[in-house]
């Protein structure tokens, strides 16, 4: 479950808990996860320590370090006193040019840019979406309604994000969770790739806001539609239109809005 139990006291009276009573909560784990390529350290992310092989593969694809899942020949995960290390063995000729740019600091769970050492690398040109996928707003709404059933970790701690890959009719095919929204999407991308499925045959819904980094990651693997619970930023929308990626948002007033 990747949660730990903690006990708190001192609740005020009148909130359904006896004043001063002990209450046990489940809180999510957050730990350092280092990614290595051929033994060389590239990035350290703060993440929920679950689905780490999915995480490593998805990060590698979404950040365009490799172009295909098969480019990673071997993945080894080891636990250390300070966190986890995931080492990926890759034929150097398979590494995309400039993909292993240096990072000067860790990637925090809430940030997709931490450690990027140059403004040139901050906003990269998104890949063009070549596939078309017909998805109705009702299908996106159905996916959002079904999403809580695919969030076992969040049911326990109410503190993690989820990313789910869905069929065109809104049926959820797979989902991944993490304290970081970028990490949840990376894990989902890795899970799709490891399954051998074509990411272009479905769309993604997420329990987070839509920032440009999520657009870059989604476009990098050819997923044609990304829907989140809030509207996209202006930059996210601009990059999505450049890539030919449809964005969706869940509006309490207007229902599902698709930005094409």
Tab-separated table of C-alpha atoms in Angstrom:
chain	number	residue	atom	x	y	z
A	1	UNK	CA	0.000	0.000	0.000
A	2	UNK	CA	2.982	2.318	0.506
A	3	UNK	CA	1.382	4.056	3.464
A	4	UNK	CA	2.326	4.227	7.103
A	5	UNK	CA	0.107	4.716	10.133
A	6	UNK	CA	0.565	7.755	12.344
A	7	UNK	CA	-1.272	8.816	15.473
A	8	UNK	CA	-2.382	12.353	16.247
A	9	UNK	CA	-4.071	13.988	19.223
A	10	UNK	CA	-5.603	17.274	20.233
A	11	UNK	CA	-8.653	17.399	17.971
A	12	UNK	CA	-11.111	20.112	19.020
A	13	UNK	CA	-14.501	19.070	20.274
A	14	UNK	CA	-17.439	19.088	17.885
A	15	UNK	CA	-15.768	17.517	14.832
A	16	UNK	CA	-16.873	13.953	15.358
A	17	UNK	CA	-13.860	12.979	17.486
A	18	UNK	CA	-13.632	13.098	21.244
A	19	UNK	CA	-11.447	16.007	22.334
A	20	UNK	CA	-7.854	14.874	22.839
A	21	UNK	CA	-8.540	11.378	21.499
A	22	UNK	CA	-5.899	9.490	19.537
A	23	UNK	CA	-6.689	9.134	15.838
A	24	UNK	CA	-4.741	6.909	13.449
A	25	UNK	CA	-4.181	8.120	9.903
A	26	UNK	CA	-2.574	6.502	6.898
A	27	UNK	CA	-0.080	8.803	5.176
A	28	UNK	CA	1.771	8.081	1.911
A	29	UNK	CA	5.440	7.270	1.794
A	30	UNK	CA	7.759	9.613	-0.077
A	31	UNK	CA	11.324	8.578	-0.703
A	32	UNK	CA	14.258	9.239	-3.002
A	33	UNK	CA	14.383	7.199	-6.210
A	34	UNK	CA	17.588	7.532	-8.237
A	35	UNK	CA	17.674	6.712	-11.947
A	36	UNK	CA	20.940	5.449	-13.397
A	37	UNK	CA	21.756	4.657	-17.018
A	38	UNK	CA	24.639	2.230	-17.494
A	39	UNK	CA	25.727	2.993	-13.944
A	40	UNK	CA	25.704	6.746	-14.440
A	41	UNK	CA	23.389	8.738	-12.180
A	42	UNK	CA	20.964	10.972	-14.074
A	43	UNK	CA	18.172	12.112	-11.745
A	44	UNK	CA	16.866	11.618	-8.239
A	45	UNK	CA	13.092	11.883	-7.903
A	46	UNK	CA	11.011	12.056	-4.749
A	47	UNK	CA	8.267	9.486	-5.204
A	48	UNK	CA	6.049	6.828	-3.714
A	49	UNK	CA	8.153	3.623	-3.681
A	50	UNK	CA	5.765	1.479	-5.739
A	51	UNK	CA	5.817	0.325	-9.381
A	52	UNK	CA	9.433	1.445	-9.685
A	53	UNK	CA	10.149	-0.478	-12.896
A	54	UNK	CA	7.119	1.168	-14.500
A	55	UNK	CA	8.357	4.501	-13.161
A	56	UNK	CA	11.841	4.091	-14.593
A	57	UNK	CA	10.638	3.000	-18.021
A	58	UNK	CA	7.943	5.652	-18.205
A	59	UNK	CA	10.359	8.385	-17.152
A	60	UNK	CA	12.840	7.228	-19.801
A	61	UNK	CA	10.196	7.334	-22.541
A	62	UNK	CA	8.423	10.506	-21.411
A	63	UNK	CA	11.706	12.414	-21.058
A	64	UNK	CA	12.821	11.056	-24.452
A	65	UNK	CA	15.922	9.384	-23.058
A	66	UNK	CA	15.092	6.308	-25.116
A	67	UNK	CA	12.710	5.920	-28.008
A	68	UNK	CA	11.255	2.506	-27.205
A	69	UNK	CA	10.822	0.178	-24.247
A	70	UNK	CA	13.001	-2.430	-25.946
A	71	UNK	CA	15.949	-0.014	-25.854
A	72	UNK	CA	16.294	-0.724	-22.130
A	73	UNK	CA	17.969	-4.122	-21.975
A	74	UNK	CA	17.854	-4.653	-18.224
A	75	UNK	CA	16.434	-2.922	-15.163
A	76	UNK	CA	17.717	-3.545	-11.646
A	77	UNK	CA	16.122	-2.058	-8.531
A	78	UNK	CA	17.971	-1.985	-5.249
A	79	UNK	CA	17.057	-0.501	-1.912
A	80	UNK	CA	19.585	1.514	0.061
A	81	UNK	CA	19.405	3.217	3.453
A	82	UNK	CA	18.749	6.502	1.639
A	83	UNK	CA	16.145	5.291	-0.830
A	84	UNK	CA	15.985	3.275	-4.039
A	85	UNK	CA	18.319	3.089	-7.028
A	86	UNK	CA	17.032	1.936	-10.413
A	87	UNK	CA	19.815	1.150	-12.857
A	88	UNK	CA	18.941	0.704	-16.511
A	89	UNK	CA	21.260	-0.935	-18.993
A	90	UNK	CA	20.979	0.685	-22.422
A	91	UNK	CA	23.039	0.318	-25.590
A	92	UNK	CA	24.733	3.754	-25.791
A	93	UNK	CA	23.740	3.940	-29.452
A	94	UNK	CA	20.084	3.755	-28.387
A	95	UNK	CA	20.261	6.816	-26.145
A	96	UNK	CA	18.646	9.760	-27.870
A	97	UNK	CA	20.971	12.656	-28.599
A	98	UNK	CA	21.232	15.055	-25.688
A	99	UNK	CA	18.823	13.003	-23.627
A	100	UNK	CA	21.132	12.559	-20.656
A	101	UNK	CA	21.591	16.244	-20.039
A	102	UNK	CA	22.921	16.860	-16.566
A	103	UNK	CA	20.681	17.629	-13.625
A	104	UNK	CA	22.089	19.619	-10.751
A	105	UNK	CA	19.559	18.722	-8.056
A	106	UNK	CA	16.807	16.326	-7.130
A	107	UNK	CA	13.385	16.218	-8.743
A	108	UNK	CA	10.802	16.878	-6.077
A	109	UNK	CA	7.467	15.080	-6.166
A	110	UNK	CA	5.538	18.227	-7.065
A	111	UNK	CA	7.864	19.517	-9.746
A	112	UNK	CA	8.670	18.348	-13.243
A	113	UNK	CA	11.602	20.692	-13.838
A	114	UNK	CA	13.748	20.337	-10.738
A	115	UNK	CA	17.352	19.745	-11.665
A	116	UNK	CA	17.132	20.933	-15.277
A	117	UNK	CA	20.240	23.041	-15.594
A	118	UNK	CA	19.330	25.317	-18.508
A	119	UNK	CA	16.344	27.343	-19.703
A	120	UNK	CA	16.875	25.707	-23.096
A	121	UNK	CA	15.844	22.401	-21.539
A	122	UNK	CA	12.889	23.745	-19.576
A	123	UNK	CA	10.268	23.742	-22.344
A	124	UNK	CA	11.118	21.351	-25.129
A	125	UNK	CA	9.242	21.174	-28.416
A	126	UNK	CA	6.578	18.495	-28.030
A	127	UNK	CA	6.382	15.575	-30.396
A	128	UNK	CA	3.590	15.655	-32.964
A	129	UNK	CA	0.649	13.357	-32.353
A	130	UNK	CA	0.134	11.242	-35.460
A	131	UNK	CA	-2.793	9.091	-34.299
A	132	UNK	CA	-6.428	10.135	-34.195
A	133	UNK	CA	-8.831	8.957	-31.514
A	134	UNK	CA	-12.534	9.770	-31.363
A	135	UNK	CA	-13.502	10.347	-27.727
A	136	UNK	CA	-16.794	11.866	-26.640
A	137	UNK	CA	-17.062	14.073	-23.543
A	138	UNK	CA	-19.369	11.446	-22.035
A	139	UNK	CA	-16.550	8.884	-22.224
A	140	UNK	CA	-14.176	11.221	-20.380
A	141	UNK	CA	-16.839	11.829	-17.746
A	142	UNK	CA	-17.308	8.062	-17.341
A	143	UNK	CA	-13.570	7.630	-16.810
A	144	UNK	CA	-13.507	10.280	-14.089
A	145	UNK	CA	-16.458	8.622	-12.354
A	146	UNK	CA	-14.709	5.243	-12.422
A	147	UNK	CA	-11.307	6.556	-11.356
A	148	UNK	CA	-11.827	6.330	-7.557
A	149	UNK	CA	-12.306	2.563	-7.913
A	150	UNK	CA	-8.756	2.370	-9.295
A	151	UNK	CA	-7.127	4.343	-6.469
A	152	UNK	CA	-6.527	1.892	-3.601
A	153	UNK	CA	-3.686	3.953	-2.196
A	154	UNK	CA	-5.696	7.152	-2.192
A	155	UNK	CA	-8.611	5.431	-0.472
A	156	UNK	CA	-6.249	4.752	2.429
A	157	UNK	CA	-4.444	8.082	2.685
A	158	UNK	CA	-6.326	10.655	0.549
A	159	UNK	CA	-2.990	12.153	-0.413
A	160	UNK	CA	-1.830	10.780	-3.760
A	161	UNK	CA	-2.447	11.501	-7.431
A	162	UNK	CA	-3.613	8.997	-10.015
A	163	UNK	CA	-3.177	8.682	-13.760
A	164	UNK	CA	-5.338	6.226	-15.694
A	165	UNK	CA	-5.243	4.994	-19.287
A	166	UNK	CA	-8.712	4.522	-20.732
A	167	UNK	CA	-10.394	2.935	-23.728
A	168	UNK	CA	-12.199	5.306	-26.120
A	169	UNK	CA	-15.502	4.509	-24.351
A	170	UNK	CA	-14.046	5.598	-20.992
A	171	UNK	CA	-13.383	2.147	-19.503
A	172	UNK	CA	-10.191	2.285	-17.423
A	173	UNK	CA	-7.565	-0.166	-18.629
A	174	UNK	CA	-4.864	0.536	-16.038
A	175	UNK	CA	-3.939	3.145	-13.441
A	176	UNK	CA	-0.974	4.147	-11.317
A	177	UNK	CA	-0.658	6.313	-8.184
A	178	UNK	CA	2.055	8.485	-6.670
A	179	UNK	CA	2.487	11.502	-4.407
A	180	UNK	CA	3.706	13.376	-7.491
A	181	UNK	CA	1.458	13.899	-10.505
A	182	UNK	CA	4.378	13.721	-12.935
A	183	UNK	CA	5.481	10.484	-11.292
A	184	UNK	CA	1.994	8.996	-11.574
A	185	UNK	CA	1.968	9.734	-15.303
A	186	UNK	CA	5.475	8.323	-15.757
A	187	UNK	CA	4.425	5.138	-13.963
A	188	UNK	CA	1.348	4.838	-16.168
A	189	UNK	CA	3.376	5.361	-19.349
A	190	UNK	CA	5.793	2.674	-18.204
A	191	UNK	CA	2.957	0.268	-17.410
A	192	UNK	CA	1.442	0.796	-20.860
A	193	UNK	CA	4.806	0.192	-22.510
A	194	UNK	CA	5.524	-2.933	-20.463
A	195	UNK	CA	2.120	-4.345	-21.401
A	196	UNK	CA	2.949	-4.042	-25.094
A	197	UNK	CA	-0.178	-1.979	-25.761
A	198	UNK	CA	-0.264	0.916	-28.211
A	199	UNK	CA	-0.650	4.117	-26.127
A	200	UNK	CA	-2.342	5.853	-29.063
A	201	UNK	CA	-5.402	3.591	-28.715
A	202	UNK	CA	-6.505	5.199	-25.452
A	203	UNK	CA	-6.565	8.432	-23.501
A	204	UNK	CA	-5.393	9.533	-20.044
A	205	UNK	CA	-7.300	11.054	-17.131
A	206	UNK	CA	-5.529	12.489	-14.107
A	207	UNK	CA	-6.448	13.793	-10.669
A	208	UNK	CA	-4.321	16.909	-11.036
A	209	UNK	CA	-4.048	20.215	-12.779
A	210	UNK	CA	-2.728	20.241	-16.345
A	211	UNK	CA	0.676	21.866	-16.672
A	212	UNK	CA	2.932	21.904	-19.709
A	213	UNK	CA	5.182	19.109	-18.410
A	214	UNK	CA	2.271	16.673	-18.510
A	215	UNK	CA	1.613	17.730	-22.102
A	216	UNK	CA	5.231	17.083	-23.057
A	217	UNK	CA	5.208	13.633	-21.463
A	218	UNK	CA	1.878	12.621	-22.993
A	219	UNK	CA	2.859	13.805	-26.467
A	220	UNK	CA	6.232	12.072	-26.229
A	221	UNK	CA	4.564	8.652	-26.255
A	222	UNK	CA	1.782	9.482	-28.716
A	223	UNK	CA	-1.267	9.530	-26.436
A	224	UNK	CA	-3.807	11.719	-28.275
A	225	UNK	CA	-5.914	13.032	-25.359
A	226	UNK	CA	-5.136	14.091	-21.784
A	227	UNK	CA	-7.904	15.099	-19.368
A	228	UNK	CA	-7.364	16.552	-15.910
A	229	UNK	CA	-9.592	17.810	-13.132
A	230	UNK	CA	-8.744	21.444	-13.789
A	231	UNK	CA	-8.202	23.621	-16.816
A	232	UNK	CA	-4.823	23.646	-18.573
A	233	UNK	CA	-2.402	26.496	-18.209
A	234	UNK	CA	-1.941	28.773	-21.198
A	235	UNK	CA	1.450	27.217	-21.935
A	236	UNK	CA	0.044	23.688	-21.667
A	237	UNK	CA	-2.696	24.600	-24.132
A	238	UNK	CA	-0.218	26.217	-26.515
A	239	UNK	CA	2.071	23.169	-26.512
A	240	UNK	CA	-0.876	20.796	-26.855
A	241	UNK	CA	-2.083	22.614	-29.933
A	242	UNK	CA	1.422	22.519	-31.374
A	243	UNK	CA	1.539	18.771	-30.790
A	244	UNK	CA	-2.006	18.074	-31.974
A	245	UNK	CA	-2.926	16.806	-28.495
A	246	UNK	CA	-6.492	17.229	-27.244
A	247	UNK	CA	-6.792	18.428	-23.651
A	248	UNK	CA	-9.801	17.946	-21.422
A	249	UNK	CA	-10.901	19.453	-18.130
A	250	UNK	CA	-13.595	18.603	-15.620
A	251	UNK	CA	-15.796	21.622	-14.935
A	252	UNK	CA	-18.437	21.559	-12.200
A	253	UNK	CA	-20.500	24.061	-14.151
A	254	UNK	CA	-20.010	22.941	-17.755
A	255	UNK	CA	-19.124	19.251	-17.421
A	256	UNK	CA	-16.294	17.962	-19.604
A	257	UNK	CA	-14.598	20.598	-21.750
A	258	UNK	CA	-12.369	19.430	-24.611
A	259	UNK	CA	-9.726	21.823	-25.928
A	260	UNK	CA	-8.872	20.842	-29.490
